Coordinates of C-alpha atoms in Angstrom, one line a residue:
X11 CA -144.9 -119.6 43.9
X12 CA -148.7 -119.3 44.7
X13 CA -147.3 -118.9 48.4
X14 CA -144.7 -116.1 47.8
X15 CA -147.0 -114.3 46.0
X16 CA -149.5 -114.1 49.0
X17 CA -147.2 -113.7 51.7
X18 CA -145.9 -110.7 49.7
X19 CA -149.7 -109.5 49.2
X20 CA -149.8 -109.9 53.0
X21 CA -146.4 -107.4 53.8
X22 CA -147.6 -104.8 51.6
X23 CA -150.8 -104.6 53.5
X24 CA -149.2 -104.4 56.4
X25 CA -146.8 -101.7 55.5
X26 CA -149.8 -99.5 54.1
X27 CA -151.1 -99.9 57.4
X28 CA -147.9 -99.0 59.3
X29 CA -148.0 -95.9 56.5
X30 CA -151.2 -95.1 57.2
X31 CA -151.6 -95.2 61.2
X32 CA -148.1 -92.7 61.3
X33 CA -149.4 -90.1 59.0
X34 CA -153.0 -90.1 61.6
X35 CA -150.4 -89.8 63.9
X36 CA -148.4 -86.7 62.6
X37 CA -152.1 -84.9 61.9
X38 CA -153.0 -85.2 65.6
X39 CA -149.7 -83.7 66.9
X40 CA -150.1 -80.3 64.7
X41 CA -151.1 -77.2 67.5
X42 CA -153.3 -75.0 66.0
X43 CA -152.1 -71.5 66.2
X44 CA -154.1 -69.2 68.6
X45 CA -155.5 -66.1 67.3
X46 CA -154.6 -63.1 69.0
X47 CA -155.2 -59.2 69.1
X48 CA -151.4 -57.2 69.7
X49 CA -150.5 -53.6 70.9
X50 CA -146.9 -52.3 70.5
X51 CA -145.7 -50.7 74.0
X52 CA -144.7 -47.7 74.1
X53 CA -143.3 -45.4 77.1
X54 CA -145.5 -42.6 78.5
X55 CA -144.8 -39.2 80.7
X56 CA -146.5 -39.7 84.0
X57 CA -146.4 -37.8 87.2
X58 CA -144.4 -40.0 89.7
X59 CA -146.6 -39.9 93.4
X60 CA -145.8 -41.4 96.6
X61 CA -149.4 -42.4 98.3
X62 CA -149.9 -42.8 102.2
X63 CA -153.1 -42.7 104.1
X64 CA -153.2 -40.4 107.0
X65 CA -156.0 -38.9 109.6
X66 CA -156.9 -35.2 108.9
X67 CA -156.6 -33.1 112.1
X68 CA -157.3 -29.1 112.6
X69 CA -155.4 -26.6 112.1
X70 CA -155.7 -25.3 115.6
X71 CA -157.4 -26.7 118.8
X72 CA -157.5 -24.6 121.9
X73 CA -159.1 -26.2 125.3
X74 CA -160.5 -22.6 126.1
X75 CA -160.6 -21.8 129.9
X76 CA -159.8 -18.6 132.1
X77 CA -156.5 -18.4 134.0
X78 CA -158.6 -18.4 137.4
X79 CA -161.4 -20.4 138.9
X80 CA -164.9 -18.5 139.2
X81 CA -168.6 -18.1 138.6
X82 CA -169.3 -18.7 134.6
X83 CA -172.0 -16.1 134.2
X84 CA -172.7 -16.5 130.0
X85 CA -171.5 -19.1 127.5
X86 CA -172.6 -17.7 124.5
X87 CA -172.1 -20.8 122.1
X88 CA -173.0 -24.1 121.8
X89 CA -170.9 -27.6 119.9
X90 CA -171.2 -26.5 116.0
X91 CA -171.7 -22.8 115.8
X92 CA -169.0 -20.7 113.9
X93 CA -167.1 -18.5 115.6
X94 CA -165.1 -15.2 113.9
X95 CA -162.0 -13.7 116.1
X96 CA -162.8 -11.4 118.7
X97 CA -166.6 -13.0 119.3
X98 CA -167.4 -13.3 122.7
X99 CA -167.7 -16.6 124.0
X100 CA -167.8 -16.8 127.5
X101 CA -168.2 -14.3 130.5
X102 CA -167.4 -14.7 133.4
X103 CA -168.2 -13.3 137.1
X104 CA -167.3 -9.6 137.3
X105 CA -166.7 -8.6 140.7
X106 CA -162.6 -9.3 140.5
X107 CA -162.8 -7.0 137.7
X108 CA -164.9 -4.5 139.3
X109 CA -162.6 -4.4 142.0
X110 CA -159.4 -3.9 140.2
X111 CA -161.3 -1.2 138.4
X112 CA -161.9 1.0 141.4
X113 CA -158.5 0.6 142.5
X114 CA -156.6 1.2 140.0
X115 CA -158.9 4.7 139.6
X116 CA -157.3 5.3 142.9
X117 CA -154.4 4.7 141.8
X118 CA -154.5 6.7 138.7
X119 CA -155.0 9.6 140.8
X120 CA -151.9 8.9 142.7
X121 CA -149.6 8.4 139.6
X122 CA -151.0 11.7 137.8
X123 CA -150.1 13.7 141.5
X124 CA -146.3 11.9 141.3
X125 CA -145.8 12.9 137.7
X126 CA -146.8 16.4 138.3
X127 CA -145.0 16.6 142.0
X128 CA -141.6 15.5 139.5
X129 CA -142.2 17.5 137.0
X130 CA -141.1 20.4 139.9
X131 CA -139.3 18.1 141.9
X132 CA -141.1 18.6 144.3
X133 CA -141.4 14.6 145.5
X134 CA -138.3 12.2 146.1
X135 CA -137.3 9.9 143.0
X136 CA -138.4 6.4 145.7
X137 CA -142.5 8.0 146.7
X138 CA -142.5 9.1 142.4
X139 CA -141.3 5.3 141.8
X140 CA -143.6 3.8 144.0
X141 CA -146.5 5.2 142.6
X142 CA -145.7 4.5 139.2
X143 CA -145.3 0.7 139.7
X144 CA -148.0 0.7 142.2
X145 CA -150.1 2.3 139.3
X146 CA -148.6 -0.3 136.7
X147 CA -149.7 -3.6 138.4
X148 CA -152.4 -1.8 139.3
X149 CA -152.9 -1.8 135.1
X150 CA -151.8 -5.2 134.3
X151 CA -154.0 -6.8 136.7
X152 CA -157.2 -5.1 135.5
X153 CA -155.9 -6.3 131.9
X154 CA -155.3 -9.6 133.0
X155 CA -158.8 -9.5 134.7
X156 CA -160.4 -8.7 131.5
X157 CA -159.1 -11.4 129.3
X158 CA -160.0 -13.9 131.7
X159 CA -163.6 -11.9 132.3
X160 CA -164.7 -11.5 129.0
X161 CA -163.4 -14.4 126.8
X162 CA -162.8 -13.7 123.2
X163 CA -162.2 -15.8 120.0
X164 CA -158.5 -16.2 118.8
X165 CA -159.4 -17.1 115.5
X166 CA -162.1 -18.0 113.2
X167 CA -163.5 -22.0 113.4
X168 CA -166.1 -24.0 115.4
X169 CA -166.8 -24.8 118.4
X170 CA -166.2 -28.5 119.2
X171 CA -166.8 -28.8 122.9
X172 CA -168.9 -27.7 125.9
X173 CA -168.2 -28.6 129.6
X174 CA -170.1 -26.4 131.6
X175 CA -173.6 -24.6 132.1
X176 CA -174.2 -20.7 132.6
X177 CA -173.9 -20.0 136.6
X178 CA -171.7 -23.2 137.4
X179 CA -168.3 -23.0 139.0
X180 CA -165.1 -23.5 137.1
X181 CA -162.7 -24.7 139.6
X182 CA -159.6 -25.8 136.9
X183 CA -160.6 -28.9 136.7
X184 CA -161.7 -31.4 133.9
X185 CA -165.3 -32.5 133.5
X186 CA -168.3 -33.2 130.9
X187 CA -165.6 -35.5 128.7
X188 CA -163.1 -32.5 128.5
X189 CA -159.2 -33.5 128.1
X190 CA -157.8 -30.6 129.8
X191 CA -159.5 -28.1 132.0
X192 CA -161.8 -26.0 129.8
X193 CA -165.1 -24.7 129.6
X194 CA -165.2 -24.9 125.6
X195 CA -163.4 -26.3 123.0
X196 CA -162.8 -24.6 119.7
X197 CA -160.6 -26.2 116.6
X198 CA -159.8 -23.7 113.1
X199 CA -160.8 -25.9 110.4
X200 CA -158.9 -23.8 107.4
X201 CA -157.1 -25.4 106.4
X202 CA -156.7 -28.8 107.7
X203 CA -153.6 -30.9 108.8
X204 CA -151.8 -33.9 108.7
X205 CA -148.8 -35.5 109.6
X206 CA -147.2 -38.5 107.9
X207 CA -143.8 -40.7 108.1
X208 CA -142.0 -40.8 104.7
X209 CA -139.5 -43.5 103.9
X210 CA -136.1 -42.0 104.3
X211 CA -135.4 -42.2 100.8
X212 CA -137.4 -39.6 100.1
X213 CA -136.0 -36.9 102.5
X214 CA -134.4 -34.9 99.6
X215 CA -137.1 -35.4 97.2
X216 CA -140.1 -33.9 99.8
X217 CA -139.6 -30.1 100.5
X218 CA -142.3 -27.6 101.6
X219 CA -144.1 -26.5 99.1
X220 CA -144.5 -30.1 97.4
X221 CA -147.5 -30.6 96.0
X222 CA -150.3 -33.2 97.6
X223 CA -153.2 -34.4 96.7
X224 CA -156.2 -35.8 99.5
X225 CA -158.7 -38.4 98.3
X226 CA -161.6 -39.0 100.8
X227 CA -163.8 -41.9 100.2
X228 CA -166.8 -39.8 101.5
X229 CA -165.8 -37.7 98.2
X230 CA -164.8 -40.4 96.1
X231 CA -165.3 -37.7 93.0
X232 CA -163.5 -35.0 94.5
X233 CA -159.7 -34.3 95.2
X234 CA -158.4 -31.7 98.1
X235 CA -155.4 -29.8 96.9
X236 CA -152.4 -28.9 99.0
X237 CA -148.9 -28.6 100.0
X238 CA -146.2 -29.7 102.5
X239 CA -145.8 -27.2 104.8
X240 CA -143.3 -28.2 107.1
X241 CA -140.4 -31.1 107.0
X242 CA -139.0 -32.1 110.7
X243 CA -135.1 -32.2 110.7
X244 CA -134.5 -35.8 112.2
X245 CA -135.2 -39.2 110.9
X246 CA -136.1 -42.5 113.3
X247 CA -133.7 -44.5 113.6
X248 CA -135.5 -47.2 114.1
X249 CA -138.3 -47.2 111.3
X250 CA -136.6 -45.1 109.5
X251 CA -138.6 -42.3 108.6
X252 CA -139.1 -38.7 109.2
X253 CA -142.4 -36.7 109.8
X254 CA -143.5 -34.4 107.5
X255 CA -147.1 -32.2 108.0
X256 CA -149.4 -31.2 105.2
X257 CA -151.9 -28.4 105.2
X258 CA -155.5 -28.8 102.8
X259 CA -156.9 -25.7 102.1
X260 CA -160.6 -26.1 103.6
X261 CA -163.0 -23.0 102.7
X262 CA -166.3 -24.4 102.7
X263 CA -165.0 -27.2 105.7
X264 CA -166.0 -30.2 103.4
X265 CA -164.0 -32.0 105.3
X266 CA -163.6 -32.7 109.2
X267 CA -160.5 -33.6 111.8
X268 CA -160.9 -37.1 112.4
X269 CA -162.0 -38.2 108.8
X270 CA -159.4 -40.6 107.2
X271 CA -158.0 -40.2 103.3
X272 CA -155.0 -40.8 101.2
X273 CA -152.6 -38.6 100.6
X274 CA -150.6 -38.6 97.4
X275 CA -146.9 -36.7 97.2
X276 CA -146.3 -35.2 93.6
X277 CA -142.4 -36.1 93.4
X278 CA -142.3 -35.5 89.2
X279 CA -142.6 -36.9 86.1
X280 CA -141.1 -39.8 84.9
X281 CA -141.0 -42.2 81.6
X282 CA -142.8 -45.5 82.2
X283 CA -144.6 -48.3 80.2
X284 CA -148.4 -48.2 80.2
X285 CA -150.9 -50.6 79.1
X286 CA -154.2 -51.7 79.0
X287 CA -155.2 -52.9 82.5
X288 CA -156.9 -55.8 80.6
X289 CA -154.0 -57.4 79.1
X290 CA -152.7 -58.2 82.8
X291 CA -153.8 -61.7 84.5
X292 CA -153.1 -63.2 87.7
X293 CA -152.1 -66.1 88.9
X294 CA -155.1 -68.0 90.8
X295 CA -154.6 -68.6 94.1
X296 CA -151.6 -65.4 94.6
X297 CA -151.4 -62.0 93.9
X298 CA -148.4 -63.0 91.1
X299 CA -149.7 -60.5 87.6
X300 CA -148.5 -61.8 84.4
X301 CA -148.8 -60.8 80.7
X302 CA -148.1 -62.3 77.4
X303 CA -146.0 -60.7 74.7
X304 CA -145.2 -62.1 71.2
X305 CA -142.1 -63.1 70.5
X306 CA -141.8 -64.6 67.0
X307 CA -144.8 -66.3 66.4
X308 CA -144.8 -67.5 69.9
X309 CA -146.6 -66.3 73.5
X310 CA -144.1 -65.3 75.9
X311 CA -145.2 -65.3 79.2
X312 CA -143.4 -62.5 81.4
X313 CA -144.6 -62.0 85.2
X314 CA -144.8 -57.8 86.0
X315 CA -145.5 -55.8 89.4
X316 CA -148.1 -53.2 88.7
X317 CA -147.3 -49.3 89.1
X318 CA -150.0 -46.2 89.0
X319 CA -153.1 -47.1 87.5
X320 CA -155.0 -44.5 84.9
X321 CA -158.0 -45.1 84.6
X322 CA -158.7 -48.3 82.3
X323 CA -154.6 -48.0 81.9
X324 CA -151.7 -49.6 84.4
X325 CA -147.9 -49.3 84.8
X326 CA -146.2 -52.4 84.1
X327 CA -143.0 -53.0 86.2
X328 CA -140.8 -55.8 84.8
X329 CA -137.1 -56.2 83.3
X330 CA -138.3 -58.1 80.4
X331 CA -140.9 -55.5 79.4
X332 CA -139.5 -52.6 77.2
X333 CA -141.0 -50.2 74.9
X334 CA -141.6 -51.6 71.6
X335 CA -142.4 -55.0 72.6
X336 CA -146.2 -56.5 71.2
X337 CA -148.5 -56.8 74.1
X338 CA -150.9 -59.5 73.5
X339 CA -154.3 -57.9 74.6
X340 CA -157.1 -60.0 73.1
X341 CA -157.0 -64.2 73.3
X342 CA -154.7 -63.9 76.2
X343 CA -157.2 -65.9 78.6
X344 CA -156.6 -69.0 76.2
X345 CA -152.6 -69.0 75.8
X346 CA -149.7 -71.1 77.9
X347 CA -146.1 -70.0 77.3
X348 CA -145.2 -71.0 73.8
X349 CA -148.7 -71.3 72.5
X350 CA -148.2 -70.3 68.8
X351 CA -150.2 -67.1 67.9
X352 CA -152.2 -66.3 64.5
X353 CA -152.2 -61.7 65.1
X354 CA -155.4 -60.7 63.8
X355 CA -156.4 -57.4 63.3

Protein backbone atom coordinates (compact mmCIF):
# COMPACT_ATOMS: atom_id res chain seq x y z
CA UNK A 1 0.00 0.00 0.00
CA UNK A 2 2.98 2.10 1.20
CA UNK A 3 4.16 1.41 -2.60
CA UNK A 4 0.96 2.61 -4.37
CA UNK A 5 0.85 5.44 -2.46
CA UNK A 6 4.32 6.65 -3.67
CA UNK A 7 4.17 5.68 -7.09
CA UNK A 8 0.93 7.76 -7.25
CA UNK A 9 2.91 10.71 -5.28
CA UNK A 10 5.47 10.22 -8.15
CA UNK A 11 2.64 10.52 -11.38
CA UNK A 12 1.21 13.59 -9.93
CA UNK A 13 4.50 15.17 -9.87
CA UNK A 14 5.02 14.39 -13.06
CA UNK A 15 1.86 15.58 -14.54
CA UNK A 16 2.30 19.02 -12.65
CA UNK A 17 5.41 19.14 -14.46
CA UNK A 18 3.96 18.18 -17.89
CA UNK A 19 1.20 21.09 -16.77
CA UNK A 20 3.60 23.41 -15.95
CA UNK A 21 6.34 23.23 -18.88
CA UNK A 22 2.99 23.64 -21.62
CA UNK A 23 1.62 26.64 -19.99
CA UNK A 24 5.70 28.33 -20.28
CA UNK A 25 5.16 27.11 -23.58
CA UNK A 26 1.89 28.90 -24.60
CA UNK A 27 3.37 32.31 -22.79
CA UNK A 28 6.40 32.31 -25.18
CA UNK A 29 4.31 31.83 -28.40
CA UNK A 30 2.05 35.08 -27.60
CA UNK A 31 3.25 38.10 -30.46
CA UNK A 32 3.21 41.15 -28.94
CA UNK A 33 1.15 43.61 -30.88
CA UNK A 34 3.22 46.37 -32.63
CA UNK A 35 2.28 49.87 -31.97
CA UNK A 36 1.63 51.89 -34.83
CA UNK A 37 0.64 55.50 -36.02
CA UNK A 38 -2.41 55.35 -39.10
CA UNK A 39 -3.62 57.96 -41.70
CA UNK A 40 -6.87 57.31 -43.69
CA UNK A 41 -6.16 57.78 -47.62
CA UNK A 42 -7.95 59.93 -49.24
CA UNK A 43 -7.92 61.04 -53.10
CA UNK A 44 -6.54 64.41 -54.09
CA UNK A 45 -6.91 66.87 -57.43
CA UNK A 46 -3.54 67.05 -59.00
CA UNK A 47 -2.34 68.36 -62.25
CA UNK A 48 -1.44 65.38 -64.48
CA UNK A 49 2.28 66.33 -66.30
CA UNK A 50 4.23 64.36 -68.67
CA UNK A 51 8.12 65.16 -67.89
CA UNK A 52 11.02 64.85 -70.62
CA UNK A 53 14.46 66.42 -70.57
CA UNK A 54 15.42 68.20 -73.64
CA UNK A 55 18.41 70.81 -74.77
CA UNK A 56 17.29 74.45 -75.06
CA UNK A 57 18.27 75.93 -78.54
CA UNK A 58 17.61 79.66 -79.90
CA UNK A 59 15.06 80.89 -81.35
CA UNK A 60 16.97 81.92 -84.45
CA UNK A 61 20.57 81.42 -85.68
CA UNK A 62 21.77 83.00 -88.76
CA UNK A 63 25.56 82.19 -90.11
CA UNK A 64 25.75 85.96 -91.31
CA UNK A 65 27.81 86.42 -94.54
CA UNK A 66 27.42 88.61 -97.86
CA UNK A 67 26.15 87.03 -101.06
CA UNK A 68 29.71 87.90 -102.74
CA UNK A 69 33.33 87.41 -101.81
CA UNK A 70 35.27 90.84 -100.91
CA UNK A 71 37.40 93.11 -98.72
CA UNK A 72 35.67 93.13 -95.04
CA UNK A 73 36.39 96.80 -94.28
CA UNK A 74 34.54 97.10 -90.49
CA UNK A 75 33.04 94.41 -88.13
CA UNK A 76 31.50 96.33 -85.70
CA UNK A 77 30.82 93.59 -83.06
CA UNK A 78 32.46 91.18 -81.12
CA UNK A 79 31.06 87.31 -79.46
CA UNK A 80 28.52 88.59 -76.59
CA UNK A 81 27.41 92.12 -77.48
CA UNK A 82 23.59 92.67 -78.08
CA UNK A 83 22.52 93.47 -81.19
CA UNK A 84 18.89 95.50 -81.98
CA UNK A 85 17.53 95.06 -85.80
CA UNK A 86 18.80 97.29 -88.25
CA UNK A 87 22.44 97.81 -86.26
CA UNK A 88 25.16 97.64 -88.45
CA UNK A 89 27.36 94.94 -88.14
CA UNK A 90 29.62 94.52 -90.78
CA UNK A 91 30.83 96.66 -93.86
CA UNK A 92 32.17 95.78 -96.48
CA UNK A 93 34.50 97.13 -99.46
CA UNK A 94 32.64 99.85 -101.37
CA UNK A 95 33.88 100.21 -104.67
CA UNK A 96 31.13 97.56 -106.39
CA UNK A 97 28.72 99.84 -104.89
CA UNK A 98 30.27 102.91 -105.95
CA UNK A 99 30.24 101.71 -109.30
CA UNK A 100 26.68 100.66 -109.59
CA UNK A 101 25.98 104.02 -108.21
CA UNK A 102 27.44 105.99 -111.08
CA UNK A 103 25.85 103.88 -113.44
CA UNK A 104 22.80 103.62 -112.64
CA UNK A 105 22.88 107.79 -112.43
CA UNK A 106 23.49 107.28 -116.01
CA UNK A 107 21.04 105.42 -116.43
CA UNK A 108 18.50 107.40 -114.61
CA UNK A 109 19.08 110.06 -117.06
CA UNK A 110 18.30 107.71 -119.82
CA UNK A 111 14.96 106.38 -118.36
CA UNK A 112 13.66 110.06 -117.43
CA UNK A 113 14.54 111.01 -121.48
CA UNK A 114 12.42 107.66 -122.59
CA UNK A 115 9.51 108.48 -120.29
CA UNK A 116 9.32 111.96 -121.57
CA UNK A 117 10.22 111.00 -125.46
CA UNK A 118 6.71 108.50 -124.75
CA UNK A 119 4.84 110.72 -123.22
CA UNK A 120 4.77 112.53 -127.00
CA UNK A 121 5.56 109.38 -128.77
CA UNK A 122 8.17 110.59 -129.91
CA UNK A 123 10.50 107.24 -129.33
CA UNK A 124 9.55 103.55 -130.43
CA UNK A 125 7.80 101.34 -127.73
CA UNK A 126 11.44 98.68 -128.04
CA UNK A 127 14.35 101.97 -127.37
CA UNK A 128 11.38 103.23 -124.39
CA UNK A 129 11.55 99.41 -123.13
CA UNK A 130 15.07 99.09 -123.26
CA UNK A 131 15.76 101.90 -121.14
CA UNK A 132 13.37 101.13 -118.60
CA UNK A 133 14.75 97.54 -117.87
CA UNK A 134 18.18 98.80 -118.50
CA UNK A 135 17.34 101.36 -115.67
CA UNK A 136 15.64 98.58 -113.54
CA UNK A 137 18.61 96.17 -113.18
CA UNK A 138 20.42 99.02 -113.12
CA UNK A 139 18.22 99.54 -109.55
CA UNK A 140 18.25 96.13 -108.27
CA UNK A 141 21.83 95.70 -108.55
CA UNK A 142 22.69 98.77 -106.55
CA UNK A 143 20.06 97.37 -103.90
CA UNK A 144 21.48 94.11 -103.94
CA UNK A 145 25.04 95.84 -103.57
CA UNK A 146 23.90 97.56 -100.47
CA UNK A 147 22.62 94.79 -98.47
CA UNK A 148 25.64 92.85 -99.08
CA UNK A 149 27.77 96.31 -98.46
CA UNK A 150 26.44 97.45 -95.42
CA UNK A 151 25.23 94.50 -93.31
CA UNK A 152 22.35 95.05 -90.95
CA UNK A 153 20.75 93.10 -88.06
CA UNK A 154 17.52 90.99 -88.79
CA UNK A 155 16.57 90.86 -85.41
CA UNK A 156 17.29 91.60 -81.92
CA UNK A 157 19.91 88.79 -80.01
CA UNK A 158 23.66 88.32 -79.60
CA UNK A 159 26.29 87.74 -81.34
CA UNK A 160 27.71 84.18 -80.94
CA UNK A 161 30.54 83.97 -83.47
CA UNK A 162 33.41 85.76 -85.22
CA UNK A 163 35.43 84.40 -88.11
CA UNK A 164 37.26 87.12 -89.55
CA UNK A 165 39.29 90.41 -88.81
CA UNK A 166 38.68 94.06 -90.27
CA UNK A 167 40.62 94.25 -93.85
CA UNK A 168 40.68 90.30 -94.44
CA UNK A 169 39.22 88.67 -97.47
CA UNK A 170 36.00 86.79 -97.45
CA UNK A 171 36.29 84.33 -100.18
CA UNK A 172 32.85 82.05 -99.22
CA UNK A 173 34.54 79.86 -97.45
CA UNK A 174 34.47 78.46 -93.85
CA UNK A 175 37.17 79.36 -91.34
CA UNK A 176 37.94 80.42 -87.51
CA UNK A 177 35.57 77.18 -86.35
CA UNK A 178 32.56 78.55 -88.48
CA UNK A 179 29.92 75.77 -89.71
CA UNK A 180 28.97 77.50 -92.79
CA UNK A 181 30.64 80.35 -94.59
CA UNK A 182 30.13 83.49 -92.38
CA UNK A 183 31.87 86.25 -91.04
CA UNK A 184 29.58 86.40 -87.83
CA UNK A 185 27.21 84.46 -86.11
CA UNK A 186 24.14 85.82 -84.39
CA UNK A 187 21.36 83.62 -82.52
CA UNK A 188 17.74 85.54 -80.93
CA UNK A 189 17.59 84.31 -77.55
CA UNK A 190 13.67 85.38 -76.89
CA UNK A 191 12.39 83.16 -76.44
CA UNK A 192 14.16 79.92 -76.48
CA UNK A 193 13.40 76.49 -78.17
CA UNK A 194 13.13 73.04 -77.89
CA UNK A 195 12.07 70.07 -79.59
CA UNK A 196 11.02 66.88 -77.95
CA UNK A 197 9.55 63.19 -79.03
CA UNK A 198 6.21 62.45 -77.28
CA UNK A 199 5.00 58.98 -76.93
CA UNK A 200 2.22 58.52 -79.42
CA UNK A 201 -0.29 58.23 -76.94
CA UNK A 202 -0.25 61.45 -76.34
CA UNK A 203 -0.77 62.94 -79.85
CA UNK A 204 -4.35 64.05 -79.01
CA UNK A 205 -3.70 65.21 -75.64
CA UNK A 206 -0.55 67.82 -76.71
CA UNK A 207 -1.92 70.76 -78.84
CA UNK A 208 -0.17 74.23 -79.25
CA UNK A 209 -0.81 76.19 -76.79
CA UNK A 210 -0.28 73.44 -73.98
CA UNK A 211 1.15 74.53 -71.21
CA UNK A 212 5.08 73.61 -70.11
CA UNK A 213 6.98 74.12 -67.60
CA UNK A 214 11.37 74.20 -67.75
CA UNK A 215 13.28 73.28 -64.63
CA UNK A 216 17.09 74.06 -64.96
CA UNK A 217 19.29 72.71 -62.44
CA UNK A 218 21.50 75.90 -62.68
CA UNK A 219 17.97 77.48 -61.32
CA UNK A 220 17.01 74.80 -59.21
CA UNK A 221 14.50 77.60 -57.46
CA UNK A 222 13.18 78.85 -60.47
CA UNK A 223 10.63 77.55 -63.14
CA UNK A 224 10.56 78.99 -67.03
CA UNK A 225 6.99 79.12 -68.24
CA UNK A 226 5.75 78.30 -71.70
CA UNK A 227 3.89 76.75 -74.36
CA UNK A 228 3.88 74.29 -77.25
CA UNK A 229 4.06 76.05 -80.21
CA UNK A 230 4.07 73.79 -82.93
CA UNK A 231 3.00 69.82 -83.29
CA UNK A 232 4.61 68.07 -86.52
CA UNK A 233 1.86 66.02 -88.49
CA UNK A 234 3.71 62.50 -88.66
CA UNK A 235 4.65 60.00 -86.13
CA UNK A 236 7.89 57.46 -86.39
CA UNK A 237 7.07 54.45 -87.10
CA UNK A 238 9.70 53.01 -85.65
CA UNK A 239 9.94 54.60 -82.10
CA UNK A 240 6.92 55.69 -82.23
CA UNK A 241 6.70 59.21 -81.53
CA UNK A 242 6.17 62.50 -82.93
CA UNK A 243 8.14 65.89 -82.51
CA UNK A 244 6.66 68.50 -80.92
CA UNK A 245 8.72 72.16 -80.30
CA UNK A 246 8.24 74.42 -77.31
CA UNK A 247 9.05 78.09 -77.04
CA UNK A 248 10.25 79.66 -73.21
CA UNK A 249 9.69 83.10 -73.05
CA UNK A 250 13.39 84.52 -72.19
CA UNK A 251 13.42 88.50 -71.37
CA UNK A 252 16.25 88.85 -69.28
CA UNK A 253 18.19 85.66 -71.31
CA UNK A 254 18.55 83.70 -67.98
CA UNK A 255 18.95 80.98 -69.77
CA UNK A 256 21.27 79.94 -72.84
CA UNK A 257 21.03 77.41 -76.18
CA UNK A 258 22.97 74.56 -75.15
CA UNK A 259 21.95 74.38 -71.41
CA UNK A 260 19.98 71.15 -70.56
CA UNK A 261 16.51 71.11 -68.39
CA UNK A 262 13.37 69.19 -67.99
CA UNK A 263 10.47 69.90 -69.44
CA UNK A 264 7.06 69.18 -67.92
CA UNK A 265 3.69 68.93 -70.22
CA UNK A 266 0.50 70.17 -68.23
CA UNK A 267 -2.01 67.43 -69.73
CA UNK A 268 -4.89 68.20 -66.69
CA UNK A 269 -6.02 67.35 -63.55
CA UNK A 270 -6.80 64.18 -62.37
CA UNK A 271 -8.00 62.27 -58.94
CA UNK A 272 -5.12 60.29 -57.35
CA UNK A 273 -4.11 58.93 -53.95
CA UNK A 274 -1.38 60.88 -52.06
CA UNK A 275 0.54 60.14 -49.11
CA UNK A 276 3.25 60.89 -46.98
CA UNK A 277 6.51 60.10 -48.80
CA UNK A 278 7.57 58.60 -45.46
CA UNK A 279 5.17 55.83 -45.16
CA UNK A 280 6.86 54.30 -48.43
CA UNK A 281 9.86 51.66 -47.98
CA UNK A 282 11.86 49.76 -50.32
CA UNK A 283 13.00 46.70 -50.77
CA UNK A 284 16.90 46.47 -50.16
CA UNK A 285 18.84 45.45 -52.74
CA UNK A 286 15.82 46.67 -55.76
CA UNK A 287 14.05 49.54 -56.53
CA UNK A 288 10.60 47.44 -55.48
CA UNK A 289 8.47 50.44 -52.97
CA UNK A 290 6.09 48.95 -50.54
CA UNK A 291 3.77 50.18 -47.80
CA UNK A 292 1.78 48.75 -45.05
CA UNK A 293 -1.95 49.26 -44.47
CA UNK A 294 -4.07 47.88 -41.61
CA UNK A 295 -6.41 45.55 -42.28
CA UNK A 296 -8.19 44.31 -39.16
CA UNK A 297 -5.77 44.45 -36.54
CA UNK A 298 -3.28 43.15 -38.91
CA UNK A 299 -0.17 44.82 -41.20
CA UNK A 300 -0.87 44.27 -44.82
CA UNK A 301 1.90 44.62 -46.88
CA UNK A 302 0.92 46.03 -50.44
CA UNK A 303 3.93 46.76 -53.11
CA UNK A 304 3.02 50.39 -55.05
CA UNK A 305 4.92 52.29 -58.10
CA UNK A 306 5.34 55.83 -57.12
CA UNK A 307 3.58 58.84 -59.27
CA UNK A 308 4.31 62.84 -58.87
CA UNK A 309 5.94 63.74 -55.81
CA UNK A 310 4.77 67.05 -53.72
CA UNK A 311 6.97 68.06 -51.80
CA UNK A 312 7.20 65.84 -48.55
CA UNK A 313 3.89 64.06 -50.32
CA UNK A 314 3.91 61.09 -53.23
CA UNK A 315 1.39 59.39 -55.55
CA UNK A 316 0.92 55.96 -54.73
CA UNK A 317 0.17 53.63 -57.77
CA UNK A 318 -1.21 50.25 -56.82
CA UNK A 319 -4.66 48.15 -57.39
CA UNK A 320 -4.88 47.25 -53.75
CA UNK A 321 -4.52 50.89 -52.58
CA UNK A 322 -7.93 52.90 -52.53
CA UNK A 323 -9.11 55.84 -50.87
CA UNK A 324 -10.24 55.17 -47.40
CA UNK A 325 -7.85 52.50 -46.61
CA UNK A 326 -5.43 53.21 -43.13
CA UNK A 327 -1.90 53.92 -44.14
CA UNK A 328 0.41 52.83 -41.48
CA UNK A 329 2.90 55.85 -41.24
CA UNK A 330 4.66 55.50 -37.89
CA UNK A 331 6.26 51.87 -36.71
CA UNK A 332 6.29 50.73 -40.23
CA UNK A 333 10.23 50.15 -40.14
CA UNK A 334 9.54 47.29 -37.45
CA UNK A 335 6.43 45.31 -39.10
CA UNK A 336 6.42 41.98 -41.48
CA UNK A 337 3.08 41.10 -43.28
CA UNK A 338 0.67 40.03 -40.55
CA UNK A 339 2.46 41.65 -37.65
CA UNK A 340 -0.47 42.44 -35.35
CA UNK A 341 -0.77 46.31 -34.71
CA UNK A 342 -1.69 48.26 -31.39
CA UNK A 343 -3.00 52.15 -33.41
CA UNK A 344 -1.90 54.74 -31.20
CA UNK A 345 -2.64 58.15 -31.45
Amino acid sequence: MVKNLILSIIAIAILAGCSGKKDKTTDSDVVEAIPVKVQKLEKTDIARTLDYAANLEADKQVFYAPAATGRIEKIYVEVGDQIKKGQVLVEMDKTQLVQAEVQLKNLETEYNRAIQLNETGSISKQAYDAAVTQYEVAKANVEFLKENTQMLAPFDGVVTGKYFEDKELYTGASFGGATKPSIIAIEKIDPVKAYVSLSEQYYLTVKPGTKVELKNNIYPDQVFEGKVSIVYPSIDPASRTFTIEVKIPNKNEALRPGMYGTINFFIGNTETVVAPAIAVLKLQGSNDRYVFLNKDGKAKRVGVKLGKRFDDKVELISDEVHEGDELIVVGQGRLVDGSPLSITK
